[in-house]
Short mmCIF file of C-alpha atoms in Angstrom, two decimals:
data_model
loop_
_atom_site.label_atom_id
_atom_site.label_comp_id
_atom_site.label_asym_id
_atom_site.label_seq_id
_atom_site.Cartn_x
_atom_site.Cartn_y
_atom_site.Cartn_z
CA MET A 1 0.01 0.23 0.02
CA THR A 2 2.77 2.63 1.11
CA LYS A 3 4.15 1.76 -2.58
CA ASN A 4 1.58 2.30 -4.34
CA LYS A 5 1.46 5.85 -2.46
CA HIS A 6 4.73 6.98 -3.96
CA ILE A 7 4.09 5.56 -7.33
CA PHE A 8 0.99 7.76 -7.17
CA ARG A 9 3.06 10.37 -5.27
CA VAL A 10 5.76 10.17 -7.97
CA ILE A 11 2.51 9.71 -10.67
CA LEU A 12 1.04 13.52 -9.81
CA THR A 13 4.43 15.60 -9.25
CA MET A 14 5.31 14.82 -12.81
CA LEU A 15 1.77 15.49 -14.17
CA LEU A 16 2.26 18.97 -12.30
CA CYS A 17 5.44 19.46 -13.38
CA PHE A 18 4.25 18.43 -17.05
CA THR A 19 1.57 21.35 -16.39
CA THR A 20 3.84 24.31 -15.21
CA LEU A 21 6.38 23.54 -18.83
CA ALA A 22 3.35 23.82 -21.22
CA PHE A 23 1.59 26.90 -18.94
CA SER A 24 4.45 28.27 -19.06
CA GLN A 25 6.09 27.87 -22.44
CA ASN A 26 2.32 29.30 -23.84
CA ARG A 27 2.59 32.01 -21.56
CA LYS A 28 5.85 32.66 -23.07
CA LEU A 29 5.22 31.97 -26.29
CA GLU A 30 1.91 35.39 -25.79
CA LEU A 31 4.34 37.44 -24.39
CA GLU A 32 6.52 37.39 -27.76
CA THR A 33 3.05 37.20 -29.86
CA ARG A 34 2.23 40.33 -28.44
CA ARG A 35 6.22 42.24 -28.16
CA LEU A 36 5.96 40.83 -32.23
CA GLU A 37 2.64 43.08 -32.50
CA LEU A 38 3.88 46.05 -30.39
CA ARG A 39 7.01 46.27 -32.67
CA ARG A 40 5.30 45.87 -35.81
CA GLU A 41 2.19 48.87 -34.48
CA ILE A 42 6.02 51.12 -33.66
CA GLN A 43 6.90 49.85 -37.33
CA LYS A 44 3.38 50.85 -38.83
CA MET A 45 2.96 54.32 -37.09
CA ASN A 46 6.81 55.11 -38.13
CA ALA A 47 5.58 54.43 -41.20
CA LEU A 48 3.07 56.13 -41.87
CA GLN A 49 4.41 58.92 -39.80
CA ALA A 50 7.46 59.02 -42.95
CA GLU A 51 4.86 59.31 -45.00
CA ASN A 52 3.38 62.19 -44.40
CA LYS A 53 6.83 64.17 -43.18
CA SER A 54 6.24 66.38 -45.46
CA LYS A 55 2.60 67.37 -44.75
CA ALA A 56 2.05 69.91 -41.42
CA LYS A 57 -0.14 68.09 -39.50
CA SER A 58 -2.06 70.29 -36.54
CA GLU A 59 -1.16 69.93 -32.71
CA LEU A 60 -3.47 67.64 -31.54
CA SER A 61 -2.75 65.65 -34.37
CA LEU A 62 0.55 64.95 -33.21
CA ILE A 63 -0.11 64.68 -29.60
CA GLU A 64 -2.32 62.31 -30.10
CA ASP A 65 0.63 60.54 -32.26
CA PHE A 66 2.74 61.44 -29.30
CA ASN A 67 0.26 59.78 -27.02
CA TYR A 68 -0.53 56.86 -28.84
CA LYS A 69 3.07 56.12 -29.08
CA ILE A 70 4.13 56.91 -25.17
CA SER A 71 1.68 54.24 -24.56
CA VAL A 72 2.70 51.62 -27.39
CA LEU A 73 6.53 51.73 -26.26
CA ASN A 74 4.96 51.80 -22.65
CA ASN A 75 3.81 48.44 -23.04
CA LEU A 76 6.64 47.21 -24.82
CA ILE A 77 9.02 47.70 -22.35
CA LYS A 78 6.94 46.26 -20.17
CA ILE A 79 6.19 43.22 -21.97
CA THR A 80 9.48 42.64 -22.06
CA ASN A 81 10.40 42.99 -18.78
CA GLN A 82 7.81 40.07 -17.97
CA GLN A 83 9.23 38.01 -20.50
CA ALA A 84 13.04 38.67 -19.16
CA ASN A 85 11.68 37.69 -15.30
CA TYR A 86 10.41 34.17 -17.13
CA LEU A 87 14.01 33.79 -18.31
CA SER A 88 15.22 34.40 -15.23
CA ARG A 89 13.58 32.31 -13.43
CA GLU A 90 13.63 29.51 -16.79
CA ILE A 91 17.59 30.19 -15.84
CA ASN A 92 17.41 29.44 -11.98
CA ALA A 93 15.34 26.51 -12.45
CA ASN A 94 18.45 25.73 -15.22
CA GLN A 95 20.72 26.22 -12.53
CA LYS A 96 19.29 24.20 -9.54
CA LYS A 97 18.40 21.27 -12.07
CA ILE A 98 22.06 21.59 -13.77
CA SER A 99 23.31 21.10 -9.74
CA ALA A 100 21.05 18.39 -9.02
CA LEU A 101 21.76 16.59 -12.26
CA ARG A 102 25.53 16.62 -11.09
CA ASP A 103 25.05 15.50 -7.62
CA GLU A 104 23.10 12.61 -9.37
CA LEU A 105 25.41 11.84 -11.77
CA LYS A 106 28.48 11.33 -9.78
CA ALA A 107 25.95 9.02 -7.16
CA LEU A 108 25.41 6.72 -10.02
CA LYS A 109 28.95 6.82 -11.39
CA GLU A 110 30.20 6.02 -7.63
CA ASP A 111 27.87 2.84 -7.29
CA TYR A 112 28.56 1.84 -11.24
CA ALA A 113 31.70 1.37 -10.47
CA ALA A 114 31.65 -0.08 -7.30
CA MET A 115 29.50 -2.57 -8.92
CA ILE A 116 32.25 -3.24 -11.89
CA VAL A 117 34.70 -3.78 -8.78
CA LYS A 118 32.69 -6.74 -7.32
CA SER A 119 31.74 -8.16 -9.81
CA TYR A 120 35.74 -8.34 -11.15
CA LYS A 121 36.27 -9.44 -7.53
CA SER A 122 33.84 -11.62 -7.79
CA LYS A 123 35.37 -13.08 -10.79
CA ASN A 124 38.36 -14.11 -9.52
CA LYS A 125 37.38 -15.66 -6.46
CA GLN A 126 34.66 -18.41 -8.26
CA SER A 127 33.52 -18.38 -11.75
CA ARG A 128 30.16 -18.08 -12.61
CA VAL A 129 29.74 -21.07 -13.57
CA MET A 130 30.85 -22.50 -10.62
CA PHE A 131 28.79 -20.48 -8.25
CA LEU A 132 25.34 -22.09 -10.07
CA LEU A 133 27.68 -25.81 -9.87
CA SER A 134 28.32 -25.74 -5.86
CA SER A 135 24.23 -24.98 -5.09
CA ASN A 136 22.54 -27.35 -2.95
CA ASP A 137 19.67 -28.15 -5.71
CA PHE A 138 17.75 -27.61 -9.25
CA LYS A 139 15.79 -24.14 -7.21
CA GLN A 140 18.73 -22.86 -5.83
CA ALA A 141 21.13 -22.98 -9.20
CA TYR A 142 17.82 -21.50 -10.69
CA LYS A 143 17.26 -18.62 -8.35
CA ARG A 144 21.79 -18.03 -8.35
CA LEU A 145 20.73 -18.10 -12.62
CA GLN A 146 18.16 -14.99 -12.59
CA TYR A 147 20.35 -13.25 -9.74
CA ILE A 148 23.61 -13.27 -12.44
CA LYS A 149 20.88 -12.20 -15.06
CA GLN A 150 19.11 -9.52 -12.73
CA TYR A 151 22.93 -8.28 -11.55
CA THR A 152 24.08 -8.01 -15.03
CA ASN A 153 20.40 -6.44 -16.17
CA HIS A 154 21.52 -3.57 -13.55
CA GLN A 155 24.71 -3.12 -14.36
CA ARG A 156 23.51 -2.68 -18.14
CA GLN A 157 20.60 -0.16 -17.04
CA GLN A 158 22.75 1.74 -15.38
CA GLY A 159 25.00 2.16 -17.79
CA GLU A 160 22.69 3.17 -19.76
CA THR A 161 21.27 5.84 -16.62
CA ILE A 162 24.91 7.36 -16.81
CA LYS A 163 24.71 8.05 -20.57
CA ALA A 164 20.86 9.78 -20.52
CA LYS A 165 21.75 12.19 -17.49
CA THR A 166 24.84 12.97 -19.05
CA GLN A 167 23.03 13.64 -22.54
CA GLU A 168 19.50 15.36 -20.41
CA LEU A 169 23.07 17.19 -18.43
CA GLN A 170 24.59 18.18 -21.76
CA GLN A 171 20.79 19.63 -23.38
CA THR A 172 20.24 21.53 -20.15
CA ASN A 173 23.79 23.56 -20.67
CA GLN A 174 23.09 24.44 -23.89
CA ASP A 175 19.53 25.66 -22.63
CA LEU A 176 20.71 27.65 -20.01
CA LEU A 177 23.52 29.13 -22.74
CA LYS A 178 20.34 29.75 -24.78
CA GLN A 179 18.20 31.51 -22.38
CA ARG A 180 21.09 33.98 -21.43
CA ALA A 181 21.34 34.68 -24.74
CA GLU A 182 17.49 35.56 -24.89
CA LYS A 183 17.92 36.79 -22.00
CA GLU A 184 21.08 39.93 -22.83
CA LYS A 185 19.18 40.54 -25.88
CA LEU A 186 15.96 41.38 -24.26
CA ILE A 187 17.73 43.14 -21.93
CA ALA A 188 19.60 45.16 -24.96
CA ASP A 189 16.02 45.62 -27.28
CA ASN A 190 14.46 47.03 -23.95
CA ARG A 191 17.70 49.78 -23.74
CA THR A 192 17.23 51.10 -27.21
CA THR A 193 12.79 51.17 -26.93
CA GLN A 194 13.73 53.35 -23.10
CA LYS A 195 15.57 56.01 -25.36
CA THR A 196 12.51 55.89 -27.86
CA LEU A 197 10.42 56.05 -25.63
CA GLU A 198 12.32 59.16 -23.00
CA SER A 199 13.10 61.01 -26.63
CA THR A 200 9.80 60.76 -27.80
CA ARG A 201 8.57 62.03 -24.05
CA GLN A 202 10.85 65.10 -24.88
CA GLN A 203 9.04 65.99 -27.95
CA HIS A 204 5.73 65.61 -26.32
CA GLU A 205 6.58 67.86 -23.56
CA VAL A 206 7.98 71.03 -25.77
CA LEU A 207 5.37 70.11 -27.73
CA MET A 208 2.23 70.85 -24.97
CA ARG A 209 4.49 73.91 -23.47
CA SER A 210 3.65 75.27 -27.05
CA ILE A 211 0.32 74.24 -26.59
CA LYS A 212 -0.45 75.82 -23.58
CA LYS A 213 0.83 79.53 -24.34
CA ASN A 214 -2.11 79.26 -26.35
CA ILE A 215 -4.74 77.16 -24.56
CA ASN A 216 -7.82 78.79 -25.74
CA LYS A 217 -7.60 78.49 -28.95
CA TYR A 218 -6.99 74.88 -29.03
CA THR A 219 -10.48 74.48 -26.22
CA ALA A 220 -12.16 76.06 -28.83
CA GLN A 221 -10.83 73.73 -31.78
CA ILE A 222 -11.79 70.95 -29.87
CA ARG A 223 -14.98 71.78 -28.45
CA ALA A 224 -15.31 72.28 -32.42
CA LYS A 225 -14.51 69.09 -33.24
CA GLN A 226 -16.77 66.59 -30.33
CA GLN A 227 -19.92 69.25 -31.42
CA GLU A 228 -19.51 68.09 -34.99
CA ALA A 229 -18.70 64.33 -34.07
CA ALA A 230 -22.07 64.98 -31.78
CA ARG A 231 -24.15 66.11 -35.44
CA ILE A 232 -22.80 63.12 -36.32
CA ASP A 233 -23.79 60.50 -34.07
CA ARG A 234 -27.64 62.36 -34.19
CA GLU A 235 -27.74 61.48 -37.65
CA ILE A 236 -26.64 57.91 -36.60
CA GLU A 237 -28.66 57.34 -34.56
CA LYS A 238 -31.82 59.07 -36.29
CA ILE A 239 -31.31 56.12 -39.13
CA ILE A 240 -31.22 53.83 -36.03
CA LYS A 241 -34.26 54.23 -34.76
CA ALA A 242 -36.45 54.94 -38.37
CA ALA A 243 -35.11 51.46 -38.90
CA ILE A 244 -36.67 50.27 -35.85
CA VAL A 245 -39.73 51.52 -36.21
CA LEU A 246 -39.73 50.67 -39.78
CA SER A 247 -39.39 46.65 -38.40
CA ASN A 248 -41.76 46.63 -35.98
CA LYS A 249 -44.07 48.21 -38.08
CA ARG A 250 -43.78 45.49 -40.81
CA ALA A 251 -44.25 43.07 -37.88
CA GLY A 252 -47.38 44.72 -36.87
CA LYS A 253 -45.88 45.57 -33.50
CA SER A 254 -45.20 48.95 -31.34
CA THR A 255 -43.51 51.59 -32.92
CA SER A 256 -42.67 53.27 -30.25
CA SER A 257 -40.36 49.89 -29.50
CA THR A 258 -36.51 50.42 -29.23
CA ASN A 259 -35.72 47.66 -30.43
CA PHE A 260 -35.82 46.48 -33.46
CA ALA A 261 -38.57 43.62 -34.77
CA LEU A 262 -36.55 40.37 -36.43
CA THR A 263 -37.69 37.87 -38.54
CA PRO A 264 -36.37 34.74 -38.38
CA GLU A 265 -33.77 35.61 -41.07
CA GLU A 266 -32.34 38.18 -39.58
CA LYS A 267 -32.46 36.77 -35.89
CA ILE A 268 -30.46 33.94 -37.16
CA LEU A 269 -27.64 36.61 -38.72
CA ALA A 270 -27.81 38.31 -35.24
CA SER A 271 -27.06 34.89 -33.64
CA ASN A 272 -24.08 34.32 -35.88
CA PHE A 273 -22.90 38.40 -35.45
CA LEU A 274 -22.75 37.53 -32.04
CA ALA A 275 -20.62 33.93 -32.27
CA ASN A 276 -17.77 35.48 -33.91
CA LYS A 277 -18.15 37.86 -30.96
CA GLY A 278 -13.82 38.57 -31.25
CA LYS A 279 -12.86 37.48 -34.49
CA LEU A 280 -14.39 39.71 -37.35
CA PRO A 281 -12.51 41.20 -39.66
CA TRP A 282 -10.77 44.61 -39.90
CA PRO A 283 -13.11 47.03 -41.32
CA VAL A 284 -9.52 47.39 -43.22
CA GLU A 285 -6.33 45.39 -44.12
CA SER A 286 -3.92 47.83 -42.39
CA GLY A 287 -4.01 49.88 -39.85
CA ILE A 288 -3.72 50.73 -36.34
CA VAL A 289 -5.51 52.17 -33.58
CA LYS A 290 -5.27 55.03 -33.08
CA VAL A 291 -8.56 56.38 -30.62
CA ARG A 292 -10.06 53.78 -28.53
CA TYR A 293 -13.80 53.42 -27.69
CA GLY A 294 -15.09 54.89 -24.24
CA THR A 295 -14.89 58.18 -22.14
CA GLN A 296 -11.28 58.77 -21.76
CA PRO A 297 -10.14 62.83 -20.81
CA HIS A 298 -8.61 64.71 -23.58
CA PRO A 299 -5.00 64.93 -23.94
CA ILE A 300 -4.15 68.80 -24.76
CA ASN A 301 -6.95 70.23 -21.95
CA ARG A 302 -7.73 67.86 -19.30
CA SER A 303 -10.72 69.26 -18.43
CA LEU A 304 -12.34 68.04 -21.31
CA THR A 305 -13.79 64.84 -22.02
CA ILE A 306 -13.29 62.52 -25.59
CA LYS A 307 -16.79 60.74 -25.65
CA SER A 308 -15.54 57.67 -28.13
CA ASN A 309 -18.25 55.26 -29.29
CA GLY A 310 -15.95 53.79 -30.95
CA VAL A 311 -12.44 53.50 -32.72
CA ARG A 312 -9.90 55.31 -34.96
CA ILE A 313 -8.73 53.60 -37.08
CA VAL A 314 -4.86 55.14 -38.77
CA THR A 315 -4.42 53.80 -41.75
CA GLU A 316 -2.64 53.96 -45.88
CA LYS A 317 -3.71 56.33 -47.97
CA GLY A 318 -6.31 55.02 -50.43
CA GLU A 319 -7.17 52.06 -48.06
CA GLN A 320 -10.17 50.03 -48.82
CA VAL A 321 -12.74 50.13 -46.39
CA ARG A 322 -14.97 46.30 -46.02
CA ALA A 323 -17.84 45.28 -44.05
CA VAL A 324 -17.21 43.12 -41.12
CA PHE A 325 -20.05 40.80 -41.78
CA ASN A 326 -22.22 39.83 -43.75
CA GLY A 327 -25.80 42.52 -44.19
CA GLU A 328 -27.45 45.01 -45.20
CA VAL A 329 -27.04 48.55 -46.04
CA ILE A 330 -28.91 50.92 -43.58
CA GLY A 331 -27.54 53.84 -44.43
CA VAL A 332 -24.75 56.25 -46.75
CA ILE A 333 -24.97 60.01 -45.14
CA THR A 334 -23.77 62.82 -46.18
CA LEU A 335 -23.79 66.34 -44.39
CA LYS A 336 -21.96 68.91 -45.20
CA ASN A 337 -18.77 69.58 -44.38
CA VAL A 338 -18.47 65.87 -43.21
CA ASN A 339 -17.05 63.07 -45.75
CA PRO A 340 -19.91 59.78 -46.42
CA LEU A 341 -20.52 57.91 -43.94
CA VAL A 342 -22.07 53.77 -44.36
CA MET A 343 -23.87 52.19 -41.92
CA VAL A 344 -25.05 47.96 -41.91
CA ARG A 345 -27.16 46.08 -39.67
CA HIS A 346 -26.99 42.79 -39.29
CA GLY A 347 -29.86 41.52 -37.64
CA ASN A 348 -29.75 43.66 -34.68
CA TYR A 349 -26.15 45.01 -34.70
CA ILE A 350 -25.20 48.22 -36.91
CA THR A 351 -21.56 48.60 -37.60
CA THR A 352 -20.91 52.46 -38.98
CA TYR A 353 -18.00 52.66 -41.60
CA LYS A 354 -17.13 57.03 -41.25
CA ASN A 355 -14.93 59.30 -43.64
CA LEU A 356 -15.17 57.83 -46.63
CA SER A 357 -13.81 59.21 -49.47
CA LYS A 358 -16.15 57.25 -51.77
CA VAL A 359 -18.15 54.39 -51.21
CA TYR A 360 -19.91 51.37 -53.91
CA VAL A 361 -22.49 50.91 -51.91
CA LYS A 362 -26.16 52.19 -51.65
CA GLU A 363 -28.58 52.01 -48.66
CA GLY A 364 -30.68 48.52 -49.60
CA ASP A 365 -27.27 46.38 -50.85
CA LYS A 366 -26.83 42.83 -49.48
CA VAL A 367 -23.29 42.54 -47.88
CA THR A 368 -21.41 40.08 -47.82
CA THR A 369 -18.08 39.83 -45.17
CA LYS A 370 -14.34 41.44 -46.25
CA GLN A 371 -16.89 43.00 -49.28
CA LEU A 372 -15.90 46.66 -49.56
CA ILE A 373 -18.21 48.88 -50.00
CA GLY A 374 -15.44 52.29 -49.86
CA GLU A 375 -12.92 54.32 -49.91
CA VAL A 376 -11.29 55.54 -46.16
CA ALA A 377 -10.51 59.56 -47.00
CA THR A 378 -7.62 61.21 -46.64
CA ASN A 379 -6.39 64.29 -44.78
CA LYS A 380 -5.46 66.58 -47.59
CA ALA A 381 -3.28 69.48 -45.26
CA SER A 382 -2.37 66.70 -42.74
CA GLY A 383 -2.32 64.12 -44.78
CA GLU A 384 -3.61 61.55 -42.44
CA THR A 385 -5.92 58.92 -43.37
CA ILE A 386 -8.41 57.84 -40.77
CA LEU A 387 -10.98 55.37 -40.60
CA SER A 388 -13.63 56.09 -37.49
CA PHE A 389 -15.23 52.85 -37.01
CA VAL A 390 -17.87 51.92 -34.36
CA VAL A 391 -20.22 48.73 -33.44
CA SER A 392 -23.64 48.80 -31.75
CA LYS A 393 -26.54 46.64 -30.36
CA GLU A 394 -29.50 48.77 -31.75
CA SER A 395 -29.18 52.51 -30.37
CA THR A 396 -26.62 51.46 -28.14
CA THR A 397 -22.87 51.39 -29.21
CA GLN A 398 -20.09 49.06 -28.10
CA ASP A 399 -16.75 48.31 -27.99
CA PRO A 400 -15.09 46.83 -31.22
CA SER A 401 -12.36 45.98 -29.92
CA THR A 402 -14.17 43.26 -28.26
CA TRP A 403 -15.56 42.15 -32.12
CA ILE A 404 -12.84 42.46 -33.76
CA TYR A 405 -9.72 40.22 -33.51
CA LYS A 406 -7.02 40.67 -32.37
CA MET A 407 -7.67 44.95 -31.64
#
C-alpha cells in the first residue's frame, strides 16, 4: 500500500511538472507574440508618419500621435520585462537542475564503479559456472541464475542511465546558454526602447508647453470638433431609430419599441454575428487604432473629455473599407463639410464606417463579409487617412475591440 502511494505521488509530481512547463511555454509564447505585435505597431506608426512627413499636421493630431506612441512603447517595455523575468526564473531553475544532475551523475558513477569492482572480484574468486554448480539443489541453482541475470541487467541499466543523464545535462547546459543569450538580447532591446520613449516624451513635453501658451485657442478647436462629432452621432441615431420603427411596423408591432422586430432570417444573422464576437475581420486590411472606445480625458485639456463611440484607425492612403460581416446597408449619410459614412445592419447589430472618400454601396444593398464598401478619406492638409468604426446593438454603442480580431 505504501509503495502504491509513493508511485501515485511520483506520477502526480510529474503531471504537475508537465502542466507547469506547458503553462510556462504558452505564457512565453503569448508574451513573445504580443511583443512582436507591439513592435509592428510602432513600425507601422513610423512608416505612416514618414509617409506624411511633408504634411503640416495640427498640434492636436501630433499630441494624439505622441500619446499613442508613448502608450505602445510603455506596453512594449512592460511585456519585454515580463519576458526577461520569465527567462530569469527558467535560468535559475536550470541552474538548480544542472547542480542536481551533477550530484546524481556523481552518485550513479560511484555506484556503477563499485558494481564493476565487485563483479571483477567475484570473477577472480569464483567463476559463475562454479557459483551455479555449487548449488545444493536445482531450485537454488535457478535462483542463482536469476540473480546473475538481474545483476547483469542492473549494470547495463545503470550504464544507460548514466548515458541518458549525461545527455540531459549537456542539453540543459545548452538550454541555459540559449536562455542567457535571449535574456541579454531582450535587455538590449529594452534599452533601445527606453531611449526612444524618453525622446518621444521630450518631444511631447516641448509641444505641450507650446500648446499651453494658446490653450484657449486649442480648447475652442476641440469643442468645435466635439460638436461636429455629436452632430454625426445624432444623424446615425436617427437612421437606427427609423430602421427600428420600420422593422416593428412590418411585424405589426408597436412602433414605439426601441428594439428591432427581427424576422427568423434576421435572428439567425444576429446570432451568427454574436457568435463571431472577437473573431470579426478588421474593417481595413492594414491599420492601427489611434483612439480607442469610451470616455477619456482629452490629452491637451484634461478638463475636457473625449467621448469616443467607436475607434479611430489610422491606415494608408487609398485604403479600402470592408464590411466586417454579412448584412444590409441601412444608410449612406453625407452631411455638409463631413465625408460620407456607411451603416450596415446585421440583425439587431449595426456597424458604421465613417470618413469615406468613395462609397461603393447604396441603401438596401446586401453585403457579405470583407466585401469592399468604400475607400477611406485622406485629409489633404495633414495627409492622415483615418477610418472611424462603430459597433452598436440597436442604439447602444459597444467597444469594437471586443468584436474585432486582435484589435
